[in-house]
């Protein structure tokens, strides 16, 4: 008797209501687990999937705050503590108007397997709010973060749950959140990661997701005797992950020709070099402006309003903005234009039929839970440094990050090969991540 994954997914769908992103993530993971579930009946006997789809707990709360005009504002706050079989809950906070329960459940679910792949002991969680930091003053963001933390503080701790950043939550927000945590808990511990260097943060954490993505991409290309050097890359997004991806790809001798935001895409055929990237960082991180301004600043570059980068010919596509940003038409355009590698900085940026298209066309396709795991991996290293009350050098952290990305890559390919498809990173990442968590759950009994 085998696990009827299809039937199981339809039951979860019926029980959980309208949560399309969660169902999408669930379907992608569980379908690729089928050969593993067939090989090891213990997962069925121990009802591992049934237990795995039900978060340990979901916390939803009201966040009231006063805007600069003196008016009362209300947002909704969340923390999904999905699974702590292999370590304390760990995962980012997203502040974006599209945040709702189903979105955070997808992100927390993915985080379980991603964190398992990092080799570090971290469980899966995610949280956030429908609060939109865009257009808010620093003081408004601070008041919101302080109010958010008044509730969150009860649920987190250095060995319980350690939040970090994600979309809309960067260094500024982590500072305000940590400040309030420290005040309420009356302790200075590593309960948040992404802290500033000098007050508990790790060197290389800001860079980690983009650098890790670049290292993973380099490993993927090496399987075909190639490297980033000389490759033209299209990158989406222009936030934390996109910025440090461009930085490292440049250092590896590649050329990034696009960036984007929710307004549109810029194309710079000469490449976004270090000087232009410094402009982007100042534009996005300090002035909090729009990527359209890039085209006005650098003659020869172009701006395409409302467009994503995927119609532009490239060797490698590196989606670093948000979920479902590559649809089937985008995938067809990429392949038709000669793209041979897609590695995901964002979480679940590729729609399921587009993933199938990449795999069917022999594209090197690196799913986010493997390719973007460098961010949370260095968060794990930040926790390790905090626990020891020391800080490591840039070189130490960067070397460890590179080693972790190589280990993830090898583990994913090794696992995929064991199931007969060495180039299928989806299969390898899902089975490798699942096996570690599932075995821990079985060992710990029915809890
Ligand atoms: P940032 O907030 O720094 O940047 C997000 C970027 O994506 C912005 O350019 C933003 O544009 C764009 N974007 C966000 N939502 C949309 C949308 N709906 N449509 C089009 N563009 C959009 O976030 P990060 O760089 O930290 O995160 C980017 C992705 O990477 C996310 O999927 C995140 O989950 C993932 N990730 C992040 C990690 C981290 O350590 N930060 C680790 C692993 C994965 P705009 O300003 O217009 O909203
Ligand atoms: O999606 C992710 O892995 C992150 N946003 C980083 C999480 C973390 O805890 O560093």
Coordinates of C-alpha atoms and ligand atoms in Angstrom, one line a residue:
X1 CA 0.0 0.0 0.0
X2 CA 1.3 3.4 -0.9
X3 CA 0.6 7.0 0.3
X4 CA -2.1 8.4 -2.0
X5 CA -0.5 11.9 -2.1
X6 CA -3.1 13.2 -4.5
X7 CA -6.0 12.3 -2.3
X8 CA -4.2 13.5 0.8
X9 CA -3.5 17.0 -0.8
X10 CA -7.2 17.3 -1.8
X11 CA -8.2 16.6 1.8
X12 CA -5.9 19.3 3.1
X13 CA -7.2 21.7 0.5
X14 CA -10.8 21.0 1.6
X15 CA -9.9 21.4 5.2
X16 CA -7.8 24.6 5.0
X17 CA -10.0 26.8 2.7
X18 CA -8.6 29.5 0.4
X19 CA -4.8 29.3 0.8
X20 CA -3.6 28.9 -2.8
X21 CA 0.1 29.5 -2.1
X22 CA 0.2 27.0 0.8
X23 CA -1.5 24.4 -1.4
X24 CA 0.9 25.1 -4.2
X25 CA 3.9 24.6 -1.9
X26 CA 2.4 21.5 -0.4
X27 CA 1.6 19.9 -3.8
X28 CA 5.1 20.6 -5.1
X29 CA 6.8 19.1 -2.1
X30 CA 4.5 16.1 -1.6
X31 CA 4.5 15.1 -5.3
X32 CA 8.2 14.9 -5.4
X33 CA 8.2 12.8 -2.1
X34 CA 6.2 10.0 -3.7
X35 CA 9.2 7.7 -4.6
X36 CA 10.6 8.2 -1.1
X37 CA 7.3 7.4 0.5
X38 CA 7.0 4.3 -1.6
X39 CA 10.5 3.2 -0.6
X40 CA 10.1 3.7 3.1
X41 CA 6.7 2.7 4.5
X42 CA 7.7 4.0 8.0
X43 CA 6.6 7.5 6.9
X44 CA 3.0 6.2 6.2
X45 CA 3.0 4.1 9.4
X46 CA 3.9 7.1 11.5
X47 CA 1.5 9.4 9.7
X48 CA 4.3 11.8 9.0
X49 CA 2.5 13.8 6.2
X50 CA -0.6 14.1 8.3
X51 CA 1.4 15.6 11.2
X52 CA 3.7 17.7 8.9
X53 CA 0.8 19.7 7.3
X54 CA -0.6 20.9 10.6
X55 CA 1.5 23.8 12.0
X56 CA 2.5 23.4 15.7
X57 CA 0.8 26.7 16.3
X58 CA -0.4 29.8 14.5
X59 CA -0.5 33.0 16.3
X60 CA -2.7 35.9 14.9
X61 CA -3.0 39.2 16.7
X62 CA -4.1 42.8 16.3
X63 CA -1.4 45.4 16.0
X64 CA -2.6 48.9 16.8
X65 CA -0.4 52.0 16.3
X66 CA -0.7 55.7 15.8
X67 CA 0.4 57.3 12.5
X68 CA 2.1 60.7 12.2
X69 CA -1.2 62.5 11.8
X70 CA -2.3 61.1 15.2
X71 CA -4.8 58.7 13.7
X72 CA -5.3 55.1 15.0
X73 CA -4.2 52.4 12.5
X74 CA -4.8 48.6 12.8
X75 CA -2.9 45.8 11.1
X76 CA -2.9 42.1 11.6
X77 CA 0.2 40.3 12.9
X78 CA 1.1 36.6 12.5
X79 CA 3.7 34.0 13.6
X80 CA 3.4 30.5 12.2
X81 CA 5.5 28.1 14.2
X82 CA 5.3 25.2 11.8
X83 CA 7.7 22.5 12.9
X84 CA 10.5 22.3 15.5
X85 CA 11.6 18.7 15.1
X86 CA 15.2 19.6 14.4
X87 CA 15.7 22.9 16.2
X88 CA 14.1 26.0 17.6
X89 CA 11.6 27.7 15.2
X90 CA 13.5 29.9 12.7
X91 CA 12.3 32.1 9.8
X92 CA 11.7 35.6 8.7
X93 CA 9.1 38.3 9.1
X94 CA 7.4 39.8 6.0
X95 CA 5.7 43.2 6.1
X96 CA 3.7 43.6 2.9
X97 CA 0.0 44.4 2.2
X98 CA -0.5 41.0 0.5
X99 CA 0.4 39.1 3.8
X100 CA -2.3 36.8 5.0
X101 CA -2.4 33.3 6.7
X102 CA -2.1 31.2 3.5
X103 CA 1.0 33.1 2.3
X104 CA 2.8 32.8 5.6
X105 CA 1.9 29.1 5.8
X106 CA 3.5 28.5 2.4
X107 CA 6.6 30.4 3.5
X108 CA 6.8 28.6 6.9
X109 CA 6.3 25.2 5.3
X110 CA 9.1 25.8 2.8
X111 CA 11.3 27.0 5.6
X112 CA 11.1 23.6 7.4
X113 CA 12.8 21.9 4.5
X114 CA 15.2 24.8 3.6
X115 CA 16.4 24.9 7.2
X116 CA 16.9 21.2 7.3
X117 CA 19.1 21.5 4.2
X118 CA 21.4 24.1 5.8
X119 CA 23.0 21.4 8.0
X120 CA 22.2 23.6 11.1
X121 CA 19.7 22.8 13.8
X122 CA 16.7 25.0 12.9
X123 CA 13.0 24.4 12.8
X124 CA 10.6 26.1 10.4
X125 CA 8.6 29.3 11.0
X126 CA 7.5 32.5 9.3
X127 CA 5.6 35.6 10.4
X128 CA 4.8 39.1 9.5
X129 CA 2.0 41.6 8.9
X130 CA -0.1 43.2 6.2
X131 CA 1.5 46.5 7.3
X132 CA 3.1 48.3 4.3
X133 CA 6.3 50.1 5.2
X134 CA 6.2 51.9 1.8
X135 CA 5.5 55.6 2.3
X136 CA 5.7 55.4 6.1
X137 CA 8.1 57.6 8.1
X138 CA 10.8 56.0 10.2
X139 CA 8.8 57.0 13.3
X140 CA 5.7 55.2 12.0
X141 CA 7.7 52.1 11.2
X142 CA 9.2 52.2 14.7
X143 CA 5.8 52.6 16.4
X144 CA 4.4 49.7 14.3
X145 CA 7.4 47.5 15.1
X146 CA 7.2 48.3 18.8
X147 CA 3.5 47.4 18.9
X148 CA 4.0 44.2 16.9
X149 CA 6.7 43.1 19.4
X150 CA 4.5 43.7 22.4
X151 CA 2.6 40.6 21.4
X152 CA 5.4 38.7 19.6
X153 CA 7.6 38.8 22.7
X154 CA 5.5 36.2 24.5
X155 CA 6.1 33.6 21.7
X156 CA 9.8 33.9 20.9
X157 CA 13.2 33.5 22.6
X158 CA 16.8 32.4 21.8
X159 CA 15.9 28.7 22.2
X160 CA 12.2 28.9 21.2
X161 CA 11.8 31.0 18.1
X162 CA 14.2 33.3 16.4
X163 CA 12.7 35.7 13.7
X164 CA 14.6 37.6 11.0
X165 CA 13.9 39.7 8.0
X166 CA 12.1 39.0 4.7
X167 CA 10.3 41.3 2.2
X168 CA 9.8 44.7 3.9
X169 CA 11.8 43.8 6.9
X170 CA 15.5 44.9 6.7
X171 CA 18.1 46.3 9.0
X172 CA 15.9 49.2 10.1
X173 CA 12.9 47.1 11.1
X174 CA 15.1 44.4 12.8
X175 CA 16.6 47.3 14.9
X176 CA 13.3 48.5 16.1
X177 CA 12.0 45.0 16.7
X178 CA 15.1 43.9 18.6
X179 CA 15.1 47.2 20.7
X180 CA 11.6 46.5 21.9
X181 CA 12.2 42.8 22.4
X182 CA 15.3 43.6 24.6
X183 CA 13.3 46.1 26.6
X184 CA 10.3 43.9 27.2
X185 CA 12.2 40.6 27.9
X186 CA 15.0 42.4 29.8
X187 CA 17.6 40.2 28.1
X188 CA 20.2 40.7 25.4
X189 CA 20.2 37.4 23.5
X190 CA 20.2 36.2 19.9
X191 CA 16.4 36.2 19.7
X192 CA 16.4 38.0 16.3
X193 CA 18.9 37.6 13.5
X194 CA 19.9 40.2 10.9
X195 CA 20.9 42.5 13.8
X196 CA 23.5 45.3 13.1
X197 CA 27.1 44.4 13.4
X198 CA 28.2 45.9 16.7
X199 CA 25.0 44.9 18.5
X200 CA 24.9 41.2 18.0
X201 CA 24.7 40.9 14.2
X202 CA 26.9 38.7 12.1
X203 CA 29.1 40.0 9.3
X204 CA 27.9 38.8 5.9
X205 CA 24.3 38.3 7.1
X206 CA 23.0 41.2 4.9
X207 CA 24.9 39.7 1.9
X208 CA 24.2 36.1 2.7
X209 CA 21.2 35.2 0.6
X210 CA 22.6 36.9 -2.6
X211 CA 26.1 35.5 -2.0
X212 CA 24.7 32.1 -1.2
X213 CA 22.6 32.1 -4.4
X214 CA 25.7 33.0 -6.4
X215 CA 27.7 30.2 -4.8
X216 CA 24.9 27.7 -5.5
X217 CA 24.7 28.9 -9.1
X218 CA 28.4 28.4 -9.5
X219 CA 28.1 24.8 -8.2
X220 CA 25.2 24.1 -10.6
X221 CA 27.1 25.5 -13.6
X222 CA 30.2 23.4 -12.6
X223 CA 28.2 20.2 -13.1
X224 CA 28.3 21.2 -16.8
X225 CA 31.9 22.3 -16.8
X226 CA 30.8 26.0 -16.8
X227 CA 31.1 29.0 -14.5
X228 CA 29.5 32.4 -14.0
X229 CA 32.4 34.1 -15.6
X230 CA 31.3 35.6 -18.9
X231 CA 27.6 34.8 -18.3
X232 CA 24.8 37.4 -18.8
X233 CA 22.2 37.2 -16.0
X234 CA 18.8 38.7 -15.6
X235 CA 17.8 39.5 -12.0
X236 CA 14.4 40.5 -10.7
X237 CA 13.8 42.6 -7.6
X238 CA 16.0 45.3 -6.3
X239 CA 16.0 44.7 -2.6
X240 CA 18.3 42.8 -0.2
X241 CA 18.6 39.6 -2.2
X242 CA 18.8 41.1 -5.6
X243 CA 21.5 43.7 -4.6
X244 CA 24.0 41.2 -3.1
X245 CA 23.3 38.8 -6.0
X246 CA 24.4 41.4 -8.4
X247 CA 27.5 42.2 -6.2
X248 CA 28.7 38.7 -6.1
X249 CA 27.9 37.8 -9.7
X250 CA 30.0 40.9 -10.8
X251 CA 32.8 39.7 -8.6
X252 CA 32.6 36.2 -10.3
X253 CA 33.0 37.9 -13.7
X254 CA 29.3 37.7 -14.7
X255 CA 27.2 40.5 -16.0
X256 CA 23.7 41.4 -14.5
X257 CA 21.6 43.4 -16.9
X258 CA 18.3 43.8 -15.2
X259 CA 16.7 44.7 -11.9
X260 CA 13.0 45.3 -11.1
X261 CA 10.4 46.3 -8.5
X262 CA 6.7 46.1 -8.5
X263 CA 6.6 49.1 -10.9
X264 CA 8.7 47.6 -13.7
X265 CA 12.1 46.5 -15.0
X266 CA 15.3 48.3 -15.9
X267 CA 17.6 46.9 -18.6
X268 CA 21.2 48.0 -18.7
X269 CA 23.0 46.1 -21.5
X270 CA 26.4 47.4 -20.3
X271 CA 25.9 45.6 -17.0
X272 CA 25.1 46.9 -13.5
X273 CA 28.6 47.4 -12.3
X274 CA 29.8 48.2 -8.8
X275 CA 29.3 51.9 -9.2
X276 CA 25.8 51.6 -10.5
X277 CA 25.0 49.0 -7.8
X278 CA 26.1 51.5 -5.1
X279 CA 23.5 53.9 -6.7
X280 CA 20.8 51.2 -6.5
X281 CA 21.6 50.5 -2.8
X282 CA 21.4 54.2 -1.9
X283 CA 18.2 54.6 -4.0
X284 CA 16.4 51.5 -2.4
X285 CA 17.9 51.4 1.1
X286 CA 18.3 55.1 2.0
X287 CA 15.9 57.1 -0.2
X288 CA 13.5 54.2 -0.6
X289 CA 12.9 55.2 -4.2
X290 CA 11.7 53.3 -7.3
X291 CA 13.9 51.4 -9.7
X292 CA 12.5 53.6 -12.6
X293 CA 14.9 56.3 -11.4
X294 CA 17.8 54.1 -12.5
X295 CA 17.0 54.7 -16.2
X296 CA 17.0 58.5 -15.7
X297 CA 20.3 58.3 -13.9
X298 CA 22.2 56.1 -16.4
X299 CA 21.9 57.0 -20.1
X300 CA 21.7 53.9 -22.3
X301 CA 19.6 52.0 -19.8
X302 CA 15.9 51.5 -20.3
X303 CA 12.8 51.2 -18.1
X304 CA 9.8 48.9 -19.0
X305 CA 6.9 49.9 -16.9
X306 CA 4.8 47.0 -15.6
X307 CA 7.2 44.4 -17.1
X308 CA 9.2 41.6 -15.6
X309 CA 12.7 40.8 -16.8
X310 CA 12.0 37.3 -18.3
X311 CA 11.5 38.4 -22.0
X312 CA 15.1 39.6 -22.1
X313 CA 17.7 37.1 -23.5
X314 CA 20.2 35.8 -20.9
X315 CA 22.3 32.8 -20.0
X316 CA 21.1 32.7 -16.3
X317 CA 17.8 33.9 -14.7
X318 CA 17.9 34.8 -11.0
X319 CA 14.5 35.6 -9.7
X320 CA 14.9 37.6 -6.4
X321 CA 11.6 39.4 -6.0
X322 CA 8.6 37.4 -4.9
X323 CA 6.4 34.2 -5.3
X324 CA 5.0 33.2 -8.7
X325 CA 6.8 35.8 -10.7
X326 CA 7.7 33.4 -13.5
X327 CA 4.7 31.9 -15.4
X328 CA 4.7 29.4 -18.2
X329 CA 5.0 32.1 -20.9
X330 CA 8.0 33.6 -19.1
X331 CA 9.5 30.1 -18.9
X332 CA 9.0 29.5 -22.6
X333 CA 10.5 32.9 -23.4
X334 CA 13.5 32.2 -21.3
X335 CA 14.2 28.8 -22.9
X336 CA 13.5 30.1 -26.4
X337 CA 16.0 33.0 -25.8
X338 CA 18.8 30.6 -24.7
X339 CA 18.7 30.7 -20.9
X340 CA 20.2 27.5 -19.5
X341 CA 20.0 28.1 -15.7
X342 CA 17.3 29.4 -13.3
X343 CA 18.3 29.7 -9.6
X344 CA 15.8 31.1 -7.2
X345 CA 16.8 33.8 -4.7
X346 CA 13.1 34.4 -4.0
X347 CA 10.8 31.8 -2.3
X348 CA 8.7 29.9 -4.9
X349 CA 9.1 32.5 -7.7
X350 CA 8.3 29.9 -10.4
X351 CA 4.8 28.7 -11.1
X352 CA 4.3 24.9 -11.1
X353 CA 3.8 24.5 -14.9
X354 CA 6.9 26.7 -15.5
X355 CA 9.0 24.4 -13.2
X356 CA 7.8 21.4 -15.2
X357 CA 8.7 23.3 -18.4
X358 CA 12.3 24.0 -17.1
X359 CA 12.8 20.4 -16.1
X360 CA 11.4 19.0 -19.4
X361 CA 13.8 21.3 -21.3
X362 CA 16.9 20.2 -19.4
X363 CA 17.4 23.7 -17.8
X364 CA 19.5 23.7 -14.6
X365 CA 16.7 24.7 -12.2
X366 CA 17.7 25.4 -8.5
X367 CA 14.6 25.7 -6.3
X368 CA 14.6 28.4 -3.6
X369 CA 14.7 26.1 -0.6
X370 CA 18.2 25.1 -1.7
X371 CA 19.4 28.1 -3.7
X372 CA 18.4 30.8 -1.3
X373 CA 19.2 28.9 1.9
X374 CA 22.4 31.0 2.5
X375 CA 20.4 33.7 4.2
X376 CA 18.9 31.5 6.9
X377 CA 22.2 29.6 7.1
X378 CA 24.1 32.7 8.1
X379 CA 21.2 33.5 10.5
X380 CA 22.1 30.1 12.1
X381 CA 25.7 31.2 12.3
X382 CA 24.6 34.5 13.9
X383 CA 22.8 32.4 16.5
X384 CA 26.0 30.4 17.1
X385 CA 28.1 33.5 17.5
X386 CA 25.5 35.0 19.9
X387 CA 25.4 31.9 22.0
X388 CA 29.2 31.9 22.4
X389 CA 29.3 35.7 22.9
X390 CA 31.9 36.1 20.1
X391 CA 31.9 37.4 16.5
X392 CA 33.7 35.9 13.6
X393 CA 35.5 37.7 10.8
X394 CA 34.0 38.3 7.4
X395 CA 36.3 35.6 5.9
X396 CA 35.3 33.1 8.5
X397 CA 31.5 33.6 7.9
X398 CA 31.9 33.8 4.2
X399 CA 33.9 30.6 4.1
X400 CA 31.4 28.8 6.2
X401 CA 28.6 30.1 3.9
X402 CA 30.4 28.9 0.8
X403 CA 30.9 25.5 2.4
X404 CA 27.3 25.2 3.4
X405 CA 26.1 26.1 -0.1
X406 CA 28.5 23.4 -1.5
X407 CA 27.2 20.9 1.0
X408 CA 23.6 21.6 0.2
X409 CA 24.3 21.3 -3.5
X410 CA 26.1 18.0 -3.1
X411 CA 23.4 16.6 -0.8
X412 CA 20.6 17.6 -3.2
X413 CA 22.3 16.1 -6.2
X414 CA 23.3 13.0 -4.2
X415 CA 19.7 12.5 -3.1
X416 CA 18.3 13.1 -6.6
X417 CA 20.8 10.6 -8.0
X418 CA 19.7 8.0 -5.4
X419 CA 16.2 8.4 -6.9
X420 CA 17.5 8.1 -10.5
X421 CA 17.5 11.8 -11.6
X422 CA 20.8 13.5 -10.6
X423 CA 19.9 16.8 -12.4
X424 CA 16.5 17.1 -10.7
X425 CA 17.2 19.6 -7.9
X426 CA 13.5 19.7 -6.9
X427 CA 13.4 16.0 -6.2
X428 CA 16.7 16.1 -4.4
X429 CA 15.9 19.2 -2.2
X430 CA 12.5 18.0 -1.2
X431 CA 13.5 14.5 -0.4
X432 CA 16.7 15.4 1.5
X433 CA 15.0 18.1 3.6
X434 CA 12.0 15.9 4.3
X435 CA 14.0 12.9 5.3
X436 CA 15.9 14.8 8.0
X437 CA 12.8 16.3 9.5
X438 CA 10.6 13.1 9.2
X439 CA 13.2 10.9 10.8
X440 CA 13.5 13.3 13.7
X441 CA 9.7 13.4 14.1
X442 CA 9.5 9.6 14.2
X443 CA 12.3 9.4 16.7
X444 CA 10.6 11.8 19.0
X445 CA 7.3 10.0 19.0
X446 CA 3.7 11.3 18.7
X447 CA 4.0 14.8 20.0
Ligands
LIG1 P1 13.2 43.3 0.0 O1 12.0 43.8 0.7 O2 14.5 43.8 0.3 O3 13.0 43.4 -1.6 C1 11.9 42.9 -2.3 C2 12.0 43.2 -3.7 O4 11.0 42.5 -4.4 C3 11.7 44.7 -4.0 O5 12.4 45.1 -5.1 C4 10.2 44.6 -4.3 O6 9.7 45.7 -5.1 C5 10.1 43.3 -5.0 N1 8.7 42.8 -4.8 C6 8.1 42.5 -3.7 N2 6.9 42.1 -3.9 C7 6.7 42.2 -5.2 C8 5.6 41.9 -6.0 N3 4.4 41.5 -5.5 N4 5.7 42.1 -7.3 C9 6.9 42.6 -7.9 N5 8.0 42.9 -7.1 C10 7.9 42.7 -5.8 O7 13.1 41.7 0.2 P2 14.2 40.6 0.0 O8 15.2 41.0 -1.0 O9 14.7 40.3 1.4 O10 13.3 39.3 -0.5 C11 13.2 39.0 -1.8 C12 12.8 37.6 -2.0 O11 13.8 36.7 -1.4 C13 11.5 37.1 -1.2 O12 10.8 36.1 -2.0 C14 12.0 36.6 0.1 O13 11.1 35.7 0.7 C15 13.2 35.8 -0.4 N6 14.3 35.5 0.6 C16 14.8 36.5 1.4 C17 15.8 36.2 2.3 C18 16.5 37.2 3.1 O14 17.4 36.9 3.8 N7 16.1 38.5 3.0 C19 16.3 34.8 2.4 C20 15.7 33.9 1.5 C21 14.7 34.2 0.6 P3 8.8 46.8 -4.4 O15 9.8 47.7 -3.6 O16 8.1 47.5 -5.5 O17 7.8 46.1 -3.5
LIG2 O1 13.1 33.0 3.5 C1 14.1 33.0 4.3 O2 14.9 32.1 4.4 C2 14.4 34.3 5.0 N1 13.7 35.2 4.8 C3 15.5 34.3 6.0 C4 15.1 33.7 7.3 C5 16.0 33.8 8.5 O3 15.6 33.4 9.6 O4 17.1 34.3 8.3

